[in-house]
Every structure is written in structure tokens, then in C-alpha cells.
Amino acid sequence: MTTAPGAMADVRDMYLTHVLLRREFSQAPTLVRGVPEGDVKRAEVISRHITVISTLLHAHHGGEDALLWPKLLERGPAEIASVVHMMEGHHESIEQANGEIAAALTGWRRDASFAHREALAAALDRLISVLVEHTALEEQHILPLAEKYVTAAEWQELGAHAMGEVPKKHLPLAFGMAMYEGDPEVVQAVLAQGPLVARLLMPVIGPRAYAAHARRLHGTATPTRSAV
């Protein structure tokens, strides 16, 4: 798909991503703490889920680090620099927590012990605390600036960069997670940027992938929706 010359970024897809991340990470500590000690089978199910959403988060932030912050610092007003640097600091804190989560997952998957479970849940608590603040500030301060200073083509590059960092086998699930609470109009706009096969298949296989995934995690295909 091509965009009109001079068109500026349509940032609505960022809200889809933020809702997905806040919902899935906010639910994760409860899922972890609900696994009985020694239940390695259940721990493996939850661990795979956390690995997927951690990958999505890392890919999302990697795109911003590489392609968004430099453009805003170059083109935006001087006063935006402090906000961008705050966003970069949040990314560092989130990546640190993501590293702690990965380390705790290794032991928990092996033995599903109480100690590893609590270490993992605590790391998830730390991450979601920063993530909620980060996404709220980004929506308040960064996205309005992106609409002014980033072109539509450049914004699409940001999305393509993020998707390129996600294993292809996880893309249907990722789209299904985004579509679960996503505005259908925005979902269609996102899919319109992809190849024909994706435009035809993702509206079908995405929700199915997420429904099956949610049943394994929550026992229902329609888990609690986020408040934001």
C-alpha cells in the first residue's frame, strides 16, 4: 500500500499496541501467582505466554528507539528533548525488568518453585508499573508530536520494524491480541498496509489464535478487558 505524498502519521495503531501490552502484562502477575508450586506443566503454559508478550514489548520499543526518538529530537520543538529522554529512560528500566523476567522464567519453567514464582511475579510487577506510566505519557506528549513531525511513510516503517522483530509464528497471535479490544476501523487501517494475504487472513486467524491462547491461559476465549 502507498500513502499520499505529504500525509502525516496516523498514530491510532499505537493505542492498539499500548492497550494490548497493558492488558497482557497487567494480567501476568496474577497468572503466575495462580500456579501451584511444582506444577511445571502449567508454569510452562504461562512462561510461553510471557515470552511472547516480552518479545512484542521489546520489538515495539526497539522500533521507537531506532526510528522515532531521533526524528522527534531533530524536528520537534526544543522542549520535547526532555520528554524524549524520559521515554528513553523508561525503555531502559523496562528492558532491565524484562531481563529480570527472562532470568526468573528460566528457573520457574524448570521447577515451578515458590521462590522462582515470586521472583518472576515481582519482576512483572516492576515492569507494569513503569509501562503504565510510560504509555500514558507517550499518549499525552509523544503521539501528538508524531502526528505533526513524522510522515505516514515513516510511521509505517516503524510498524514494519517492530513486526520484523517478532517471529512469524507469533504474528497471528499478536494481531489477535491487538484486535481483541481494537477499534475495527483502526485494525483495518493497519491491515491495509500489509500484503493481500495478510489482509485476507489475519481478520480470521488472528482472533482464532488469540481465543485458543486465552482459553489455555484463562479458561475462556473472552478474558477480562482492560479499563483503558
mmCIF file of C-alpha atoms in Angstrom, residues 2-189:
data_model
loop_
_atom_site.group_PDB
_atom_site.id
_atom_site.type_symbol
_atom_site.label_atom_id
_atom_site.label_comp_id
_atom_site.label_asym_id
_atom_site.label_seq_id
_atom_site.Cartn_x
_atom_site.Cartn_y
_atom_site.Cartn_z
ATOM 1 C CA THR A 2 1.152 3.549 -0.722
ATOM 2 C CA THR A 3 0.335 6.728 1.132
ATOM 3 C CA ALA A 4 -0.493 10.144 -0.251
ATOM 4 C CA PRO A 5 2.516 12.444 -0.633
ATOM 5 C CA GLY A 6 2.777 14.727 2.355
ATOM 6 C CA ALA A 7 0.497 12.614 4.523
ATOM 7 C CA MET A 8 1.415 12.627 8.180
ATOM 8 C CA ALA A 9 1.436 9.754 10.660
ATOM 9 C CA ASP A 10 -1.800 8.079 11.675
ATOM 10 C CA VAL A 11 -0.828 7.136 15.227
ATOM 11 C CA ARG A 12 -4.006 5.284 16.159
ATOM 12 C CA ASP A 13 -2.275 1.924 15.826
ATOM 13 C CA MET A 14 -0.039 2.867 18.766
ATOM 14 C CA TYR A 15 -3.077 2.902 21.040
ATOM 15 C CA LEU A 16 -3.873 -0.661 19.937
ATOM 16 C CA THR A 17 -0.381 -1.733 20.916
ATOM 17 C CA HIS A 18 -0.480 0.061 24.256
ATOM 18 C CA VAL A 19 -3.823 -1.476 25.237
ATOM 19 C CA LEU A 20 -2.523 -4.930 24.285
ATOM 20 C CA LEU A 21 0.644 -4.531 26.346
ATOM 21 C CA ARG A 22 -1.066 -3.035 29.392
ATOM 22 C CA ARG A 23 -3.738 -5.735 29.392
ATOM 23 C CA GLU A 24 -1.456 -8.714 28.948
ATOM 24 C CA PHE A 25 1.263 -7.564 31.352
ATOM 25 C CA SER A 26 -1.265 -6.458 33.980
ATOM 26 C CA GLN A 27 -2.804 -9.938 33.958
ATOM 27 C CA ALA A 28 0.526 -11.753 34.015
ATOM 28 C CA PRO A 29 1.421 -11.469 37.746
ATOM 29 C CA THR A 30 -1.938 -12.962 38.732
ATOM 30 C CA LEU A 31 -1.484 -15.807 36.257
ATOM 31 C CA VAL A 32 1.965 -16.539 37.660
ATOM 32 C CA ARG A 33 0.879 -16.410 41.302
ATOM 33 C CA GLY A 34 -2.026 -18.740 40.494
ATOM 34 C CA VAL A 35 0.274 -21.626 39.514
ATOM 35 C CA PRO A 36 0.600 -24.204 42.328
ATOM 36 C CA GLU A 37 4.122 -24.914 43.486
ATOM 37 C CA GLY A 38 5.644 -27.734 41.460
ATOM 38 C CA ASP A 39 3.105 -27.572 38.609
ATOM 39 C CA VAL A 40 5.683 -27.377 35.806
ATOM 40 C CA LYS A 41 3.110 -28.077 33.097
ATOM 41 C CA ARG A 42 1.059 -25.013 33.990
ATOM 42 C CA ALA A 43 4.213 -22.970 34.546
ATOM 43 C CA GLU A 44 5.301 -23.796 31.009
ATOM 44 C CA VAL A 45 1.993 -22.538 29.557
ATOM 45 C CA ILE A 46 2.289 -19.234 31.400
ATOM 46 C CA SER A 47 6.003 -18.950 30.629
ATOM 47 C CA ARG A 48 5.416 -19.266 26.902
ATOM 48 C CA HIS A 49 2.825 -16.507 27.097
ATOM 49 C CA ILE A 50 5.161 -14.191 28.989
ATOM 50 C CA THR A 51 7.914 -14.872 26.477
ATOM 51 C CA VAL A 52 5.604 -13.865 23.631
ATOM 52 C CA ILE A 53 4.462 -10.594 25.188
ATOM 53 C CA SER A 54 8.014 -9.761 26.285
ATOM 54 C CA THR A 55 9.102 -10.224 22.669
ATOM 55 C CA LEU A 56 6.314 -7.918 21.480
ATOM 56 C CA LEU A 57 7.308 -5.284 24.011
ATOM 57 C CA HIS A 58 10.984 -5.462 23.084
ATOM 58 C CA ALA A 59 10.169 -5.195 19.373
ATOM 59 C CA HIS A 60 7.833 -2.258 19.925
ATOM 60 C CA HIS A 61 10.360 -0.284 21.927
ATOM 61 C CA GLY A 62 13.219 -1.183 19.619
ATOM 62 C CA GLY A 63 11.394 0.471 16.741
ATOM 63 C CA GLU A 64 10.832 3.635 18.747
ATOM 64 C CA ASP A 65 14.479 3.764 19.817
ATOM 65 C CA ALA A 66 15.745 3.354 16.274
ATOM 66 C CA LEU A 67 13.222 5.323 14.240
ATOM 67 C CA LEU A 68 11.033 7.608 16.349
ATOM 68 C CA TRP A 69 13.117 9.337 19.020
ATOM 69 C CA PRO A 70 15.815 10.575 16.582
ATOM 70 C CA LYS A 71 13.191 12.140 14.289
ATOM 71 C CA LEU A 72 11.392 13.911 17.122
ATOM 72 C CA LEU A 73 14.639 15.242 18.565
ATOM 73 C CA GLU A 74 15.642 16.555 15.143
ATOM 74 C CA ARG A 75 12.305 18.003 14.024
ATOM 75 C CA GLY A 76 10.320 18.753 17.158
ATOM 76 C CA PRO A 77 10.483 21.802 19.399
ATOM 77 C CA ALA A 78 13.478 22.068 21.706
ATOM 78 C CA GLU A 79 11.390 21.486 24.795
ATOM 79 C CA ILE A 80 10.459 17.992 23.601
ATOM 80 C CA ALA A 81 14.002 16.774 24.262
ATOM 81 C CA SER A 82 13.381 16.312 27.988
ATOM 82 C CA VAL A 83 10.262 14.224 27.304
ATOM 83 C CA VAL A 84 12.039 12.074 24.724
ATOM 84 C CA HIS A 85 14.913 11.470 27.113
ATOM 85 C CA MET A 86 12.382 10.490 29.791
ATOM 86 C CA MET A 87 10.885 7.980 27.336
ATOM 87 C CA GLU A 88 14.347 6.585 26.672
ATOM 88 C CA GLY A 89 14.904 6.218 30.409
ATOM 89 C CA HIS A 90 11.624 4.349 30.741
ATOM 90 C CA HIS A 91 12.741 1.994 27.984
ATOM 91 C CA GLU A 92 15.937 1.259 29.873
ATOM 92 C CA SER A 93 14.004 0.494 33.070
ATOM 93 C CA ILE A 94 11.562 -1.706 31.193
ATOM 94 C CA GLU A 95 14.360 -3.596 29.459
ATOM 95 C CA GLN A 96 16.020 -4.157 32.808
ATOM 96 C CA ALA A 97 12.785 -5.602 34.181
ATOM 97 C CA ASN A 98 12.390 -7.659 31.015
ATOM 98 C CA GLY A 99 15.844 -9.116 31.642
ATOM 99 C CA GLU A 100 14.877 -9.971 35.214
ATOM 100 C CA ILE A 101 11.718 -11.629 33.916
ATOM 101 C CA ALA A 102 13.699 -13.736 31.440
ATOM 102 C CA ALA A 103 16.114 -14.823 34.173
ATOM 103 C CA ALA A 104 13.303 -15.759 36.575
ATOM 104 C CA LEU A 105 11.472 -17.658 33.826
ATOM 105 C CA THR A 106 14.422 -19.997 33.342
ATOM 106 C CA GLY A 107 14.255 -21.347 36.883
ATOM 107 C CA TRP A 108 10.463 -21.309 37.161
ATOM 108 C CA ARG A 109 9.974 -23.323 33.987
ATOM 109 C CA ARG A 110 12.328 -25.927 35.397
ATOM 110 C CA ASP A 111 10.860 -26.424 38.863
ATOM 111 C CA ALA A 112 7.785 -24.184 39.324
ATOM 112 C CA SER A 113 9.113 -23.409 42.794
ATOM 113 C CA PHE A 114 7.615 -20.803 45.093
ATOM 114 C CA ALA A 115 10.866 -18.802 45.129
ATOM 115 C CA HIS A 116 11.124 -18.596 41.348
ATOM 116 C CA ARG A 117 7.422 -17.878 41.062
ATOM 117 C CA GLU A 118 7.634 -14.917 43.429
ATOM 118 C CA ALA A 119 10.772 -13.561 41.761
ATOM 119 C CA LEU A 120 9.013 -13.668 38.405
ATOM 120 C CA ALA A 121 5.818 -12.072 39.689
ATOM 121 C CA ALA A 122 7.779 -9.306 41.417
ATOM 122 C CA ALA A 123 9.694 -8.541 38.197
ATOM 123 C CA LEU A 124 6.399 -8.383 36.306
ATOM 124 C CA ASP A 125 5.014 -6.001 38.939
ATOM 125 C CA ARG A 126 8.001 -3.718 38.461
ATOM 126 C CA LEU A 127 7.656 -3.755 34.698
ATOM 127 C CA ILE A 128 3.942 -2.988 34.601
ATOM 128 C CA SER A 129 4.387 -0.076 36.998
ATOM 129 C CA VAL A 130 6.782 1.626 34.589
ATOM 130 C CA LEU A 131 4.896 0.507 31.489
ATOM 131 C CA VAL A 132 1.616 2.084 32.572
ATOM 132 C CA GLU A 133 3.303 5.411 33.318
ATOM 133 C CA HIS A 134 5.339 5.255 30.122
ATOM 134 C CA THR A 135 2.443 4.564 27.766
ATOM 135 C CA ALA A 136 0.249 7.205 29.391
ATOM 136 C CA LEU A 137 2.924 9.883 28.990
ATOM 137 C CA GLU A 138 3.647 8.749 25.455
ATOM 138 C CA GLU A 139 -0.004 9.088 24.516
ATOM 139 C CA GLN A 140 -0.205 12.515 26.153
ATOM 140 C CA HIS A 141 3.015 14.050 24.864
ATOM 141 C CA ILE A 142 4.655 11.981 22.112
ATOM 142 C CA LEU A 143 1.850 10.879 19.814
ATOM 143 C CA PRO A 144 0.533 14.419 19.151
ATOM 144 C CA LEU A 145 4.063 15.409 18.142
ATOM 145 C CA ALA A 146 4.424 12.356 15.905
ATOM 146 C CA GLU A 147 1.288 13.438 14.066
ATOM 147 C CA LYS A 148 2.978 16.785 13.346
ATOM 148 C CA TYR A 149 6.574 15.784 12.625
ATOM 149 C CA VAL A 150 6.565 12.190 11.320
ATOM 150 C CA THR A 151 5.265 11.283 7.876
ATOM 151 C CA ALA A 152 2.859 8.443 7.213
ATOM 152 C CA ALA A 153 5.548 6.545 5.314
ATOM 153 C CA GLU A 154 7.986 6.910 8.197
ATOM 154 C CA TRP A 155 5.348 5.744 10.666
ATOM 155 C CA GLN A 156 4.739 2.668 8.560
ATOM 156 C CA GLU A 157 8.459 1.945 8.679
ATOM 157 C CA LEU A 158 8.199 1.999 12.466
ATOM 158 C CA GLY A 159 5.490 -0.650 12.401
ATOM 159 C CA ALA A 160 7.345 -2.752 9.862
ATOM 160 C CA HIS A 161 10.497 -2.596 12.004
ATOM 161 C CA ALA A 162 8.594 -3.880 15.039
ATOM 162 C CA MET A 163 6.876 -6.687 13.144
ATOM 163 C CA GLY A 164 10.193 -7.704 11.656
ATOM 164 C CA GLU A 165 11.493 -8.373 15.171
ATOM 165 C CA VAL A 166 8.607 -10.724 16.036
ATOM 166 C CA PRO A 167 8.902 -14.392 14.979
ATOM 167 C CA LYS A 168 6.460 -15.027 12.143
ATOM 168 C CA LYS A 169 4.839 -17.877 14.044
ATOM 169 C CA HIS A 170 3.690 -15.374 16.676
ATOM 170 C CA LEU A 171 2.237 -12.771 14.278
ATOM 171 C CA PRO A 172 -1.326 -14.216 14.118
ATOM 172 C CA LEU A 173 -1.459 -14.273 17.924
ATOM 173 C CA ALA A 174 -0.054 -10.736 18.125
ATOM 174 C CA PHE A 175 -2.685 -9.446 15.712
ATOM 175 C CA GLY A 176 -5.391 -11.328 17.584
ATOM 176 C CA MET A 177 -4.284 -9.732 20.850
ATOM 177 C CA ALA A 178 -4.468 -6.288 19.252
ATOM 178 C CA MET A 179 -7.815 -6.972 17.596
ATOM 179 C CA TYR A 180 -9.434 -8.189 20.831
ATOM 180 C CA GLU A 181 -10.081 -4.646 22.049
ATOM 181 C CA GLY A 182 -9.120 -2.771 18.909
ATOM 182 C CA ASP A 183 -11.296 -0.315 17.024
ATOM 183 C CA PRO A 184 -12.252 -2.221 13.835
ATOM 184 C CA GLU A 185 -11.574 0.875 11.737
ATOM 185 C CA VAL A 186 -8.041 1.151 13.099
ATOM 186 C CA VAL A 187 -7.455 -2.585 12.680
ATOM 187 C CA GLN A 188 -8.492 -2.290 9.036
ATOM 188 C CA ALA A 189 -6.158 0.673 8.546
#
